[in-house]
XYZ file of C-alpha atoms in Angstrom:
410
model
C -16.781 0.306 -17.833
C -17.571 2.717 -15.035
C -14.671 5.149 -14.765
C -12.948 5.752 -11.449
C -12.946 9.233 -9.992
C -9.728 11.174 -9.649
C -6.170 10.152 -10.315
C -3.969 7.520 -8.800
C -5.438 5.243 -6.165
C -9.158 5.382 -5.585
C -10.004 8.392 -3.447
C -11.044 7.668 0.094
C -14.385 9.370 -0.372
C -16.873 9.769 2.462
C -17.661 6.581 4.348
C -21.286 5.972 5.181
C -20.744 5.365 8.870
C -17.902 7.693 9.853
C -16.730 11.223 9.230
C -14.306 11.871 6.406
C -10.796 12.751 7.492
C -9.646 16.326 7.236
C -6.586 17.622 5.468
C -4.729 18.320 8.690
C -1.756 16.304 9.877
C -2.231 13.088 11.878
C -1.123 14.814 15.060
C -4.131 17.108 14.916
C -6.347 14.203 15.885
C -4.944 13.954 19.360
C -7.531 16.418 20.628
C -10.158 16.279 17.870
C -11.243 12.694 17.289
C -14.495 11.762 15.535
C -17.085 9.512 17.069
C -15.549 6.141 17.832
C -16.481 3.553 15.163
C -18.242 0.300 15.941
C -15.993 -2.350 17.400
C -16.410 -6.110 17.225
C -17.586 -6.430 20.809
C -20.298 -3.811 20.176
C -21.492 -5.253 16.885
C -24.630 -7.328 17.535
C -24.004 -9.296 14.335
C -20.585 -10.454 15.366
C -19.180 -12.312 18.368
C -15.991 -10.881 19.778
C -13.096 -13.354 19.427
C -11.666 -14.934 22.554
C -8.052 -15.470 23.520
C -6.414 -17.664 26.128
C -4.887 -15.822 29.049
C -1.653 -17.720 28.495
C -1.458 -16.597 24.854
C 0.359 -13.300 25.405
C 2.266 -13.193 22.136
C 0.547 -13.432 18.754
C 1.753 -13.157 15.203
C -0.647 -10.781 13.456
C -0.552 -8.542 10.434
C -4.112 -8.050 9.286
C -7.788 -8.636 9.747
C -9.891 -8.654 12.917
C -7.600 -9.483 15.783
C -7.708 -12.304 18.299
C -6.227 -9.925 20.871
C -8.663 -8.117 23.216
C -9.625 -4.845 21.535
C -7.618 -1.709 22.208
C -8.483 1.929 21.579
C -5.556 3.613 19.869
C -4.332 6.936 21.230
C -1.151 7.573 19.221
C -1.439 11.038 17.612
C 1.353 10.515 15.049
C 2.138 8.204 12.151
C 4.742 6.531 14.360
C 4.640 6.195 18.182
C 7.122 8.433 19.949
C 8.971 5.650 21.741
C 9.375 3.703 18.482
C 10.808 6.806 16.798
C 13.343 7.245 19.598
C 14.261 3.553 19.534
C 14.768 3.504 15.780
C 16.831 6.698 15.889
C 19.207 5.032 18.348
C 19.455 1.976 16.079
C 19.720 4.084 12.909
C 16.765 2.084 11.636
C 15.241 4.781 9.440
C 14.170 4.378 5.829
C 15.314 7.013 3.353
C 11.833 8.545 3.417
C 11.984 8.988 7.195
C 15.353 10.719 7.574
C 15.349 14.350 8.612
C 17.539 16.230 6.111
C 19.029 12.888 5.072
C 20.418 12.176 8.549
C 20.107 8.407 9.290
C 20.001 9.178 13.032
C 17.240 11.784 12.986
C 13.557 11.748 12.069
C 10.374 13.617 12.974
C 6.681 13.008 13.590
C 5.963 14.178 10.038
C 8.355 11.662 8.441
C 8.489 8.494 10.538
C 5.861 5.811 9.906
C 5.280 2.898 12.252
C 6.951 -0.303 11.092
C 5.236 -3.661 10.849
C 6.010 -5.882 13.851
C 5.563 -9.602 13.296
C 5.334 -10.504 16.973
C 2.978 -8.471 19.141
C 3.337 -8.635 22.916
C -0.036 -7.903 24.509
C 1.644 -7.511 27.889
C 3.628 -4.427 26.843
C 1.091 -3.005 24.408
C -0.136 0.487 25.297
C -2.799 2.712 23.773
C -0.088 5.199 22.746
C 1.486 2.451 20.601
C -1.681 2.072 18.501
C -2.898 4.665 16.003
C -6.641 5.434 15.941
C -8.613 5.282 12.723
C -8.263 8.976 11.694
C -4.474 8.784 12.098
C -4.364 5.519 10.136
C -6.389 7.136 7.337
C -3.998 10.100 7.163
C -1.007 7.733 7.263
C -2.402 5.800 4.312
C -2.875 9.025 2.348
C 0.716 10.019 3.124
C 2.065 6.660 1.948
C 0.156 6.766 -1.317
C 1.455 10.243 -2.047
C 4.946 8.738 -1.902
C 3.920 6.499 -4.798
C 3.889 9.578 -6.994
C 7.545 10.318 -6.239
C 10.017 10.038 -9.103
C 13.046 10.600 -6.871
C 13.437 6.903 -6.072
C 12.937 3.729 -8.157
C 9.526 2.125 -7.836
C 10.861 -0.958 -6.047
C 12.368 1.249 -3.305
C 9.097 3.106 -2.789
C 7.149 -0.142 -2.938
C 9.307 -1.769 -0.270
C 8.603 1.086 2.146
C 4.871 1.344 1.445
C 4.577 -2.465 1.515
C 5.842 -2.660 5.112
C 3.968 0.378 6.413
C 0.608 -0.692 4.982
C 1.034 -4.025 6.755
C 1.456 -2.018 9.942
C -1.757 -0.131 9.188
C -3.638 -3.398 8.756
C -2.125 -4.604 12.010
C -3.353 -1.558 13.946
C -6.809 -1.856 12.374
C -6.986 -5.526 13.302
C -5.959 -4.986 16.911
C -8.717 -2.403 17.370
C -11.351 -4.545 15.609
C -12.754 -1.521 13.802
C -15.428 -2.456 11.280
C -17.060 0.259 9.187
C -17.193 1.650 5.651
C -14.060 3.728 6.129
C -12.041 0.645 7.068
C -13.410 -1.235 4.057
C -12.358 1.647 1.818
C -8.858 1.568 3.323
C -8.561 -2.168 2.685
C -9.741 -1.691 -0.893
C -7.061 0.914 -1.504
C -4.367 -1.312 0.000
C -5.510 -4.141 -2.277
C -5.203 -1.705 -5.199
C -1.648 -0.926 -4.110
C -0.671 -4.598 -4.262
C -2.391 -5.103 -7.619
C -0.670 -2.118 -9.220
C 2.634 -3.266 -7.718
C 2.041 -6.634 -9.370
C 1.899 -4.745 -12.661
C 4.923 -2.493 -12.091
C 7.442 -4.631 -10.175
C 8.434 -6.821 -13.157
C 9.752 -3.675 -14.857
C 12.304 -3.074 -12.075
C 15.072 -5.026 -13.786
C 17.886 -3.449 -11.781
C 16.876 -5.144 -8.530
C 18.245 -8.716 -8.159
C 15.585 -9.448 -5.515
C 12.663 -8.438 -7.703
C 11.251 -11.983 -7.913
C 11.191 -12.181 -4.127
C 9.487 -8.786 -3.880
C 6.921 -9.903 -6.420
C 6.208 -13.124 -4.525
C 5.815 -11.318 -1.193
C 3.567 -8.720 -2.812
C 1.257 -11.412 -4.165
C 1.221 -13.082 -0.759
C 0.062 -9.879 0.930
C -2.439 -9.228 -1.855
C -4.134 -12.528 -1.065
C -4.083 -11.827 2.685
C -5.558 -8.361 2.167
C -8.306 -9.781 -0.023
C -9.192 -12.422 2.567
C -9.560 -9.732 5.241
C -11.545 -7.509 2.884
C -13.942 -10.353 2.058
C -14.463 -10.931 5.767
C -15.389 -7.267 6.199
C -17.775 -7.498 3.236
C -19.401 -10.515 4.892
C -19.877 -8.688 8.188
C -21.465 -5.798 6.303
C -23.863 -8.118 4.486
C -25.041 -9.625 7.767
C -26.177 -6.096 8.616
C -27.883 -5.806 5.200
C -25.193 -3.416 3.972
C -23.314 -3.654 0.692
C -20.362 -1.843 -0.838
C -20.384 -0.471 -4.372
C -16.984 -2.008 -5.176
C -17.678 -5.551 -3.953
C -18.253 -7.079 -7.375
C -14.932 -5.928 -8.833
C -12.947 -6.934 -5.759
C -14.595 -10.365 -5.666
C -13.677 -10.805 -9.336
C -10.010 -10.571 -8.349
C -10.285 -13.931 -6.583
C -11.286 -15.599 -9.862
C -8.535 -13.888 -11.853
C -5.919 -15.043 -9.334
C -6.675 -18.612 -10.408
C -5.519 -18.004 -13.985
C -2.154 -19.065 -15.344
C 0.245 -21.776 -14.265
C 1.329 -19.768 -11.199
C -1.967 -19.689 -9.334
C -2.249 -17.318 -6.411
C -5.536 -18.466 -4.914
C -6.597 -18.090 -1.319
C -6.613 -21.868 -0.865
C -10.292 -22.631 -1.662
C -11.552 -24.129 -4.904
C -13.577 -21.881 -7.156
C -16.575 -24.234 -7.247
C -16.962 -24.167 -3.457
C -16.316 -20.443 -3.379
C -19.053 -19.700 -5.941
C -21.555 -21.716 -3.899
C -20.981 -19.488 -0.896
C -21.070 -16.257 -2.888
C -24.426 -14.563 -3.160
C -26.260 -14.696 -6.468
C -26.440 -10.872 -6.859
C -22.625 -10.704 -6.801
C -22.152 -13.655 -9.158
C -24.449 -12.079 -11.745
C -22.706 -8.686 -11.859
C -20.853 -7.644 -15.002
C -17.502 -7.732 -13.198
C -17.983 -11.324 -12.077
C -19.409 -12.374 -15.455
C -16.293 -10.944 -17.077
C -13.967 -12.814 -14.708
C -15.835 -16.101 -15.173
C -15.833 -15.724 -18.976
C -12.094 -15.003 -19.092
C -11.436 -17.973 -16.819
C -13.572 -20.248 -19.017
C -11.919 -19.108 -22.270
C -8.484 -19.567 -20.738
C -9.227 -23.122 -19.635
C -10.799 -23.976 -23.001
C -7.894 -22.512 -24.986
C -10.201 -20.117 -26.829
C -7.547 -17.529 -27.683
C -9.708 -15.219 -29.749
C -12.512 -14.884 -27.206
C -10.005 -14.599 -24.360
C -8.289 -11.546 -25.845
C -11.411 -9.905 -27.307
C -13.277 -10.174 -23.984
C -10.393 -8.557 -22.133
C -10.202 -5.738 -24.663
C -13.927 -5.082 -24.423
C -14.700 -5.417 -20.721
C -11.662 -5.366 -18.428
C -11.136 -2.703 -15.787
C -7.695 -1.298 -15.094
C -7.167 -3.293 -11.899
C -8.448 -6.479 -13.517
C -5.975 -5.993 -16.346
C -3.091 -5.539 -13.890
C -3.941 -8.940 -12.433
C -4.468 -10.497 -15.856
C -1.221 -9.298 -17.408
C 0.980 -12.273 -16.378
C -1.682 -14.695 -17.641
C -2.065 -12.709 -20.860
C 1.632 -13.053 -21.654
C 1.602 -16.747 -20.786
C -1.443 -17.241 -23.002
C 0.283 -15.402 -25.840
C 3.304 -17.681 -25.574
C 1.032 -20.729 -25.618
C -0.635 -19.464 -28.787
C 2.749 -18.929 -30.439
C 3.622 -22.517 -29.472
C 0.388 -23.885 -30.973
C 0.909 -22.038 -34.262
C 4.511 -23.209 -34.417
C 3.537 -26.833 -33.800
C 0.368 -26.982 -35.890
C 1.262 -24.771 -38.865
C 2.385 -26.010 -42.274
C 6.144 -25.996 -42.652
C 5.938 -24.648 -46.200
C 3.647 -21.798 -45.140
C 5.277 -19.526 -42.530
C 2.805 -17.603 -40.393
C 2.711 -13.808 -41.011
C 3.595 -11.823 -37.902
C 1.104 -9.109 -38.813
C -1.685 -11.692 -38.590
C -0.289 -13.070 -35.332
C -0.136 -9.532 -33.938
C -3.846 -9.081 -34.657
C -4.711 -12.293 -32.817
C -2.517 -11.465 -29.827
C -3.590 -7.796 -29.814
C -0.029 -6.487 -29.703
C 2.394 -4.672 -31.984
C 4.150 -6.604 -34.733
C 7.591 -5.673 -33.387
C 6.570 -7.021 -29.978
C 5.392 -10.287 -31.539
C 8.820 -10.724 -33.073
C 10.429 -10.037 -29.693
C 8.115 -12.562 -28.013
C 8.888 -15.248 -30.581
C 12.633 -14.718 -30.150
C 12.301 -14.811 -26.356
C 10.533 -18.171 -26.732
C 13.439 -19.588 -28.738
C 11.838 -19.222 -32.191
C 13.372 -17.505 -35.202
C 11.542 -15.043 -37.426
C 12.364 -14.270 -41.046
C 11.486 -11.840 -43.826
C 9.816 -13.433 -46.862
C 10.231 -12.462 -50.506
C 7.452 -9.879 -50.204
C 9.277 -8.169 -47.345
C 6.861 -9.387 -44.653
C 8.006 -10.709 -41.286
C 6.968 -14.337 -40.818
C 7.272 -17.136 -38.276
C 8.582 -20.361 -39.815
C 6.648 -23.219 -38.230
C 7.727 -26.654 -36.960
C 10.727 -25.167 -35.190
C 12.291 -27.136 -32.351
C 13.339 -25.696 -29.013
C 10.304 -23.654 -27.991
C 10.416 -22.554 -24.352
C 8.903 -19.880 -22.153
C 11.173 -16.834 -21.724
C 13.863 -17.773 -19.222
C 14.103 -14.287 -17.760
C 10.354 -13.776 -17.566
C 8.106 -11.843 -19.895
C 8.677 -8.266 -20.936
C 5.967 -5.647 -20.589
C 4.114 -5.862 -23.880
C 1.316 -3.577 -25.006
C -2.299 -4.677 -25.287
C -3.997 -2.899 -28.165
C -7.544 -1.718 -27.622
C -7.298 -0.557 -24.008
C -7.163 3.179 -24.668
C -10.585 3.499 -23.033
C -9.163 2.705 -19.612
C -8.367 5.364 -17.073
C -4.620 4.978 -16.649
C -3.883 6.262 -13.144
C -1.565 8.948 -14.584
C -0.221 9.983 -11.191
C 1.566 6.674 -10.576
C 1.735 4.823 -13.896
């Protein structure tokens, strides 16, 4: 596997068609903006979307907008009039409060909230952040992910809303270039890593709702990213990360709780270019999908151990645990009653620790025992198997030490 550079989320790098953002604060861009990126109306390979004059209010959160393009002029992470309005309403997140005061914030703390309904009549350029400010805002949000002061679900909730706002501002300006693609990729990474970490936040009673909403926005972000990839390809441009990010679509179809974008895989593969389909990332995703559907446990786990990337594994984890439970069920149903199955052997097949196998069996309603030789075993033909009622725990997956582990946030 090709290792990612740096720690945490993928670094923004230098886009091919725009200048890299500096280390200064977002406000510094008010008087020092780079060359304006290509907009939809200026792109010869794309027709600018139309909108009815009567349609003054639209519900938008991502992707190229149906609203006539605007050029953002807001120099801060949050427009000044929104900051003042939210101060009056005491509508400030804990990360935005100046010295902990719920009535006070600053340009260095406040981040523009996502607004479901956009009124084009009242929209002003000072309400929209230009691309350099959006890039700096995204960097600021991802630095918050490294904070240990607050639980992950609290940080996630804040970053979740503010990245939606970033996508909204990008969509309204119809900016299409390599820098925007990189920003979308990093926001997709955020949702994928959140998919991995949210189940561990047991103290939050709303964690299942947060997880569902996160997966919903992951799919939406991917759809927008694929559209940007397609626009790039029409200009004979490709992105080095396309193959891995396309593989996520396939992996979202695994498991009983499918999170697809609404199109069947067979139709989707027909539209996807052959060079992408033949990449190692897509071959991995297709192989895992095939082994899962065929019930080939051994090849399913061994292929993951050998070829998965970190982000692919984060998406696969729920399906891995479900597949493990299915294998435990098969062994329980098909084994000989007089020959209990050794947990050490089951641990090798499931690529997890023996103690975790025992915990998984118990969570599935099966008892484990110690035989005369002192070995832990699973008596077969037990009644009452069920999937864990409270969801799966976070189990290890042996053989993944080769992966770069994002030490700054994991």
